[in-house]
PDB file of C-alpha atoms in Angstrom:
ATOM      1  CA  ASP A   1     -77.250 188.223  77.105  1.00 43.00           C
ATOM      2  CA  HIS A   2     -79.174 184.997  77.826  1.00 47.00           C
ATOM      3  CA  VAL A   3     -77.034 181.820  77.821  1.00 48.00           C
ATOM      4  CA  PHE A   4     -78.430 178.945  75.752  1.00 48.00           C
ATOM      5  CA  MET A   5     -77.222 175.480  76.970  1.00 51.00           C
ATOM      6  CA  SER A   6     -78.001 173.601  73.688  1.00 54.00           C
ATOM      7  CA  GLN A   7     -77.614 174.243  70.118  1.00 71.00           C
ATOM      8  CA  GLU A   8     -80.927 172.611  69.403  1.00 87.00           C
ATOM      9  CA  THR A   9     -83.839 174.902  69.119  1.00 89.00           C
ATOM     10  CA  ILE A  10     -87.569 174.068  69.144  1.00 94.00           C
ATOM     11  CA  VAL A  11     -89.701 176.256  66.961  1.00 94.00           C
ATOM     12  CA  TYR A  12     -93.451 176.486  67.616  1.00 97.00           C
ATOM     13  CA  TYR A  13     -95.834 177.694  64.944  1.00 98.00           C
ATOM     14  CA  LEU A  14     -99.133 178.961  66.384  1.00 98.00           C
ATOM     15  CA  GLU A  15    -102.179 180.286  64.723  1.00 98.00           C
ATOM     16  CA  MET A  16    -105.871 181.572  65.187  1.00 97.00           C
ATOM     17  CA  HIS A  17    -108.813 181.450  62.730  1.00 97.00           C
ATOM     18  CA  LYS A  18    -111.007 183.928  64.705  1.00 94.00           C
ATOM     19  CA  CYS A  19    -110.522 187.092  66.555  1.00 90.00           C
ATOM     20  CA  PRO A  20    -110.624 186.532  70.272  1.00 87.00           C
ATOM     21  CA  ASN A  21    -112.525 189.090  72.539  1.00 75.00           C
ATOM     22  CA  THR A  22    -109.663 191.428  73.220  1.00 58.00           C
ATOM     23  CA  ASN A  23    -111.881 194.142  74.429  1.00 59.00           C
ATOM     24  CA  SER A  24    -112.307 192.553  77.877  1.00 60.00           C
ATOM     25  CA  HIS A  25    -109.422 194.344  79.427  1.00 68.00           C
ATOM     26  CA  PRO A  26    -108.865 198.093  79.136  1.00 77.00           C
ATOM     27  CA  LEU A  27    -105.432 199.229  78.271  1.00 82.00           C
ATOM     28  CA  PRO A  28    -103.372 200.415  81.354  1.00 87.00           C
ATOM     29  CA  VAL A  29    -103.287 204.142  81.800  1.00 91.00           C
ATOM     30  CA  GLY A  30    -100.541 205.705  79.882  1.00 94.00           C
ATOM     31  CA  PHE A  31    -100.061 202.690  77.548  1.00 95.00           C
ATOM     32  CA  GLU A  32    -100.369 203.447  73.720  1.00 95.00           C
ATOM     33  CA  VAL A  33     -99.612 201.768  70.559  1.00 96.00           C
ATOM     34  CA  THR A  34     -98.698 203.752  67.547  1.00 97.00           C
ATOM     35  CA  LYS A  35     -98.385 202.713  63.918  1.00 98.00           C
ATOM     36  CA  ILE A  36     -95.148 203.886  62.200  1.00 98.00           C
ATOM     37  CA  SER A  37     -96.522 205.780  59.338  1.00 97.00           C
ATOM     38  CA  PRO A  38     -94.924 206.407  56.833  1.00 97.00           C
ATOM     39  CA  PRO A  39     -92.680 203.269  57.329  1.00 96.00           C
ATOM     40  CA  ASP A  40     -89.246 204.060  58.755  1.00 97.00           C
ATOM     41  CA  PRO A  41     -86.648 201.227  58.190  1.00 97.00           C
ATOM     42  CA  GLN A  42     -84.425 202.725  60.755  1.00 96.00           C
ATOM     43  CA  VAL A  43     -87.067 202.176  63.465  1.00 97.00           C
ATOM     44  CA  ASN A  44     -87.453 198.645  62.631  1.00 96.00           C
ATOM     45  CA  ALA A  45     -83.569 198.018  62.445  1.00 96.00           C
ATOM     46  CA  ARG A  46     -83.302 199.793  65.972  1.00 96.00           C
ATOM     47  CA  PHE A  47     -85.998 197.819  67.715  1.00 96.00           C
ATOM     48  CA  TYR A  48     -84.599 194.597  65.947  1.00 94.00           C
ATOM     49  CA  ARG A  49     -81.374 195.184  67.649  1.00 93.00           C
ATOM     50  CA  GLU A  50     -82.618 196.514  70.892  1.00 94.00           C
ATOM     51  CA  VAL A  51     -85.425 193.982  71.509  1.00 92.00           C
ATOM     52  CA  GLY A  52     -83.593 190.992  69.838  1.00 89.00           C
ATOM     53  CA  GLY A  53     -80.385 191.547  71.453  1.00 84.00           C
ATOM     54  CA  PRO A  54     -80.859 189.699  74.702  1.00 84.00           C
ATOM     55  CA  TRP A  55     -82.568 186.822  72.677  1.00 84.00           C
ATOM     56  CA  ALA A  56     -79.699 186.570  70.136  1.00 80.00           C
ATOM     57  CA  TRP A  57     -81.655 187.742  67.154  1.00 83.00           C
ATOM     58  CA  ARG A  58     -78.856 187.895  64.700  1.00 83.00           C
ATOM     59  CA  ALA A  59     -80.003 187.032  61.270  1.00 86.00           C
ATOM     60  CA  LEU A  60     -80.920 190.539  60.216  1.00 90.00           C
ATOM     61  CA  LEU A  61     -78.123 192.342  61.970  1.00 88.00           C
ATOM     62  CA  VAL A  62     -76.069 192.512  58.612  1.00 88.00           C
ATOM     63  CA  TRP A  63     -79.010 194.269  56.696  1.00 93.00           C
ATOM     64  CA  SER A  64     -78.341 197.517  55.185  1.00 94.00           C
ATOM     65  CA  ASN A  65     -80.879 200.444  55.336  1.00 93.00           C
ATOM     66  CA  ASP A  66     -81.913 199.419  51.861  1.00 96.00           C
ATOM     67  CA  ASP A  67     -82.499 195.933  52.854  1.00 96.00           C
ATOM     68  CA  TRP A  68     -84.758 197.005  55.709  1.00 96.00           C
ATOM     69  CA  ALA A  69     -86.481 199.402  53.375  1.00 96.00           C
ATOM     70  CA  LYS A  70     -87.302 196.576  50.853  1.00 97.00           C
ATOM     71  CA  VAL A  71     -89.255 194.738  53.596  1.00 96.00           C
ATOM     72  CA  VAL A  72     -90.569 197.636  55.546  1.00 97.00           C
ATOM     73  CA  ASP A  73     -91.728 200.064  52.891  1.00 97.00           C
ATOM     74  CA  ARG A  74     -94.577 197.912  51.370  1.00 97.00           C
ATOM     75  CA  PRO A  75     -98.264 198.480  51.976  1.00 97.00           C
ATOM     76  CA  GLU A  76     -98.631 194.742  53.273  1.00 97.00           C
ATOM     77  CA  PHE A  77     -96.184 195.415  56.146  1.00 98.00           C
ATOM     78  CA  HIS A  78     -97.036 197.207  59.260  1.00 98.00           C
ATOM     79  CA  THR A  79     -95.065 198.248  62.382  1.00 98.00           C
ATOM     80  CA  TRP A  80     -96.280 199.563  65.651  1.00 98.00           C
ATOM     81  CA  VAL A  81     -94.476 200.983  68.672  1.00 98.00           C
ATOM     82  CA  ALA A  82     -95.800 200.429  72.131  1.00 97.00           C
ATOM     83  CA  THR A  83     -95.203 203.129  74.800  1.00 97.00           C
ATOM     84  CA  SER A  84     -96.070 203.463  78.367  1.00 96.00           C
ATOM     85  CA  ASN A  85     -96.153 207.162  79.696  1.00 96.00           C
ATOM     86  CA  GLY A  86     -93.893 208.056  76.839  1.00 95.00           C
ATOM     87  CA  ASP A  87     -91.336 205.259  77.329  1.00 97.00           C
ATOM     88  CA  GLU A  88     -90.780 202.846  74.505  1.00 97.00           C
ATOM     89  CA  VAL A  89     -91.809 199.349  75.893  1.00 96.00           C
ATOM     90  CA  GLY A  90     -91.620 197.462  72.597  1.00 97.00           C
ATOM     91  CA  TYR A  91     -92.700 196.826  68.956  1.00 97.00           C
ATOM     92  CA  PHE A  92     -94.358 194.480  66.648  1.00 98.00           C
ATOM     93  CA  GLU A  93     -94.582 194.075  62.852  1.00 97.00           C
ATOM     94  CA  VAL A  94     -97.475 192.362  61.109  1.00 98.00           C
ATOM     95  CA  GLU A  95     -97.341 191.238  57.463  1.00 98.00           C
ATOM     96  CA  GLN A  96    -100.382 190.715  55.492  1.00 98.00           C
ATOM     97  CA  GLN A  97     -99.847 187.591  53.281  1.00 96.00           C
ATOM     98  CA  GLU A  98    -101.783 185.719  50.618  1.00 89.00           C
ATOM     99  CA  ASP A  99    -105.155 184.071  51.369  1.00 94.00           C
ATOM    100  CA  GLY A 100    -105.889 186.410  54.324  1.00 97.00           C
ATOM    101  CA  ASP A 101    -103.012 185.410  56.475  1.00 98.00           C
ATOM    102  CA  ALA A 102    -101.420 187.907  58.900  1.00 98.00           C
ATOM    103  CA  GLU A 103     -98.115 187.077  60.320  1.00 98.00           C
ATOM    104  CA  ILE A 104     -96.747 188.509  63.431  1.00 98.00           C
ATOM    105  CA  VAL A 105     -93.061 188.808  62.038  1.00 97.00           C
ATOM    106  CA  HIS A 106     -91.410 190.276  65.050  1.00 95.00           C
ATOM    107  CA  PHE A 107     -92.819 190.958  68.589  1.00 96.00           C
ATOM    108  CA  GLY A 108     -90.956 191.940  71.550  1.00 94.00           C
ATOM    109  CA  LEU A 109     -90.366 194.205  74.701  1.00 95.00           C
ATOM    110  CA  VAL A 110     -87.357 196.450  75.291  1.00 96.00           C
ATOM    111  CA  GLU A 111     -85.479 194.491  78.161  1.00 94.00           C
ATOM    112  CA  ALA A 112     -86.213 197.057  80.840  1.00 94.00           C
ATOM    113  CA  PHE A 113     -90.003 196.423  80.428  1.00 94.00           C
ATOM    114  CA  ILE A 114     -89.897 192.498  80.536  1.00 92.00           C
ATOM    115  CA  GLY A 115     -91.756 191.041  83.538  1.00 91.00           C
ATOM    116  CA  GLN A 116     -94.217 193.917  84.124  1.00 91.00           C
ATOM    117  CA  GLY A 117     -97.072 192.678  82.470  1.00 90.00           C
ATOM    118  CA  PHE A 118     -96.515 194.554  79.070  1.00 94.00           C
ATOM    119  CA  GLY A 119     -96.173 191.421  76.963  1.00 93.00           C
ATOM    120  CA  ARG A 120     -99.751 190.468  77.815  1.00 92.00           C
ATOM    121  CA  VAL A 121    -101.208 193.732  76.986  1.00 93.00           C
ATOM    122  CA  MET A 122     -99.037 194.367  73.954  1.00 95.00           C
ATOM    123  CA  LEU A 123     -99.767 190.956  72.424  1.00 95.00           C
ATOM    124  CA  SER A 124    -103.646 191.473  72.797  1.00 94.00           C
ATOM    125  CA  GLU A 125    -103.185 194.829  70.936  1.00 94.00           C
ATOM    126  CA  THR A 126    -101.147 192.968  68.081  1.00 96.00           C
ATOM    127  CA  ILE A 127    -103.799 190.498  67.759  1.00 96.00           C
ATOM    128  CA  ARG A 128    -106.533 193.195  67.612  1.00 94.00           C
ATOM    129  CA  LEU A 129    -104.841 195.351  65.100  1.00 96.00           C
ATOM    130  CA  ALA A 130    -103.846 192.094  63.040  1.00 97.00           C
ATOM    131  CA  TRP A 131    -107.469 191.213  62.730  1.00 97.00           C
ATOM    132  CA  GLU A 132    -108.448 194.723  61.904  1.00 96.00           C
ATOM    133  CA  LEU A 133    -106.299 194.628  58.664  1.00 97.00           C
ATOM    134  CA  PRO A 134    -108.578 194.156  55.757  1.00 96.00           C
ATOM    135  CA  GLY A 135    -109.105 190.602  54.666  1.00 96.00           C
ATOM    136  CA  THR A 136    -107.545 188.935  57.646  1.00 97.00           C
ATOM    137  CA  ARG A 137    -108.745 185.217  57.991  1.00 97.00           C
ATOM    138  CA  ARG A 138    -105.841 183.761  60.009  1.00 98.00           C
ATOM    139  CA  VAL A 139    -103.215 185.311  62.330  1.00 98.00           C
ATOM    140  CA  TRP A 140    -100.020 183.180  62.785  1.00 98.00           C
ATOM    141  CA  VAL A 141     -96.742 183.526  64.663  1.00 98.00           C
ATOM    142  CA  HIS A 142     -93.741 181.495  65.430  1.00 96.00           C
ATOM    143  CA  THR A 143     -91.633 181.414  68.642  1.00 94.00           C
ATOM    144  CA  CYS A 144     -89.046 179.177  69.894  1.00 90.00           C
ATOM    145  CA  THR A 145     -87.004 177.823  73.020  1.00 89.00           C
ATOM    146  CA  ARG A 146     -84.620 180.676  72.670  1.00 86.00           C
ATOM    147  CA  ASP A 147     -87.294 183.246  73.260  1.00 88.00           C
ATOM    148  CA  HIS A 148     -88.541 184.457  76.622  1.00 87.00           C
ATOM    149  CA  ALA A 149     -89.680 181.478  78.867  1.00 88.00           C
ATOM    150  CA  GLY A 150     -93.122 182.825  78.990  1.00 90.00           C
ATOM    151  CA  ALA A 151     -93.521 183.606  75.250  1.00 92.00           C
ATOM    152  CA  LEU A 152     -95.219 180.351  74.293  1.00 95.00           C
ATOM    153  CA  GLN A 153     -97.737 180.422  77.246  1.00 95.00           C
ATOM    154  CA  ASN A 154     -98.479 184.080  76.418  1.00 94.00           C
ATOM    155  CA  TYR A 155     -99.377 183.292  72.860  1.00 96.00           C
ATOM    156  CA  GLN A 156    -101.559 180.417  73.799  1.00 96.00           C
ATOM    157  CA  ARG A 157    -103.313 182.380  76.587  1.00 94.00           C
ATOM    158  CA  ARG A 158    -104.255 185.083  74.103  1.00 94.00           C
ATOM    159  CA  GLY A 159    -105.860 182.362  71.890  1.00 95.00           C
ATOM    160  CA  PHE A 160    -103.259 180.987  69.588  1.00 97.00           C
ATOM    161  CA  THR A 161    -103.134 177.347  68.978  1.00 97.00           C
ATOM    162  CA  LEU A 162     -99.975 175.142  68.264  1.00 97.00           C
ATOM    163  CA  TYR A 163    -100.192 173.676  64.722  1.00 98.00           C
ATOM    164  CA  LYS A 164     -96.479 172.713  63.970  1.00 97.00           C
ATOM    165  CA  THR A 165     -93.262 172.116  65.829  1.00 97.00           C
ATOM    166  CA  GLU A 166     -89.815 171.951  64.286  1.00 95.00           C
ATOM    167  CA  ILE A 167     -86.386 171.162  65.641  1.00 94.00           C
ATOM    168  CA  GLU A 168     -83.496 173.430  64.290  1.00 85.00           C
ATOM    169  CA  CYS A 169     -79.970 172.724  65.050  1.00 71.00           C
TER     170      CYS A 169
END
C-alpha cells in the first residue's frame, strides 16, 4: 500500500468537449479492450478491489453484489477490461449521463502492470470508446493527489483540461 503523508486530498476535475485524434498510435501487439456484456457486478467489484487496493479505494468495499448490480446493470453504464497477451492489465467504467456527458467513473491498472506504458494506451482507448457512445458531447473524469503520481499528467496529455479543483479533508 502507498503511504499518504497528509489527510488533505486535492481532487482534480477534468473534461474534454471534442474527441481528440486517438487513431495516431496503433495498439501494442497483444493489447485488447473487451466490453463486459452482459454486465457482471462481480467483475466490477473484483477490479475495484484489485486496482483500487494500492490507492486506498475504500468507499465501495462495503457494497454487496446487489449494490454493485444496481449500478452496473444499467444500459447507461459500461465496463471494459484491458488485456495484454491474455493477462488482465486493468479496467475502466464509463457512465452516460444527462446532456451528453460521459463520466469515466473508474479507471486503473492492475498493480503488476503500472509503469509499463499501459496507462497511456488504456486511457486513449477509454476516451475513444466514451466518444463512440451515442450522444456524447463531453467526457469528464476526476482524479486526486492520492492517485498515481502520473495520473493527472496522463489525463492532460490525452486531451483533458482542468476545470475545477477541490480540497477534501
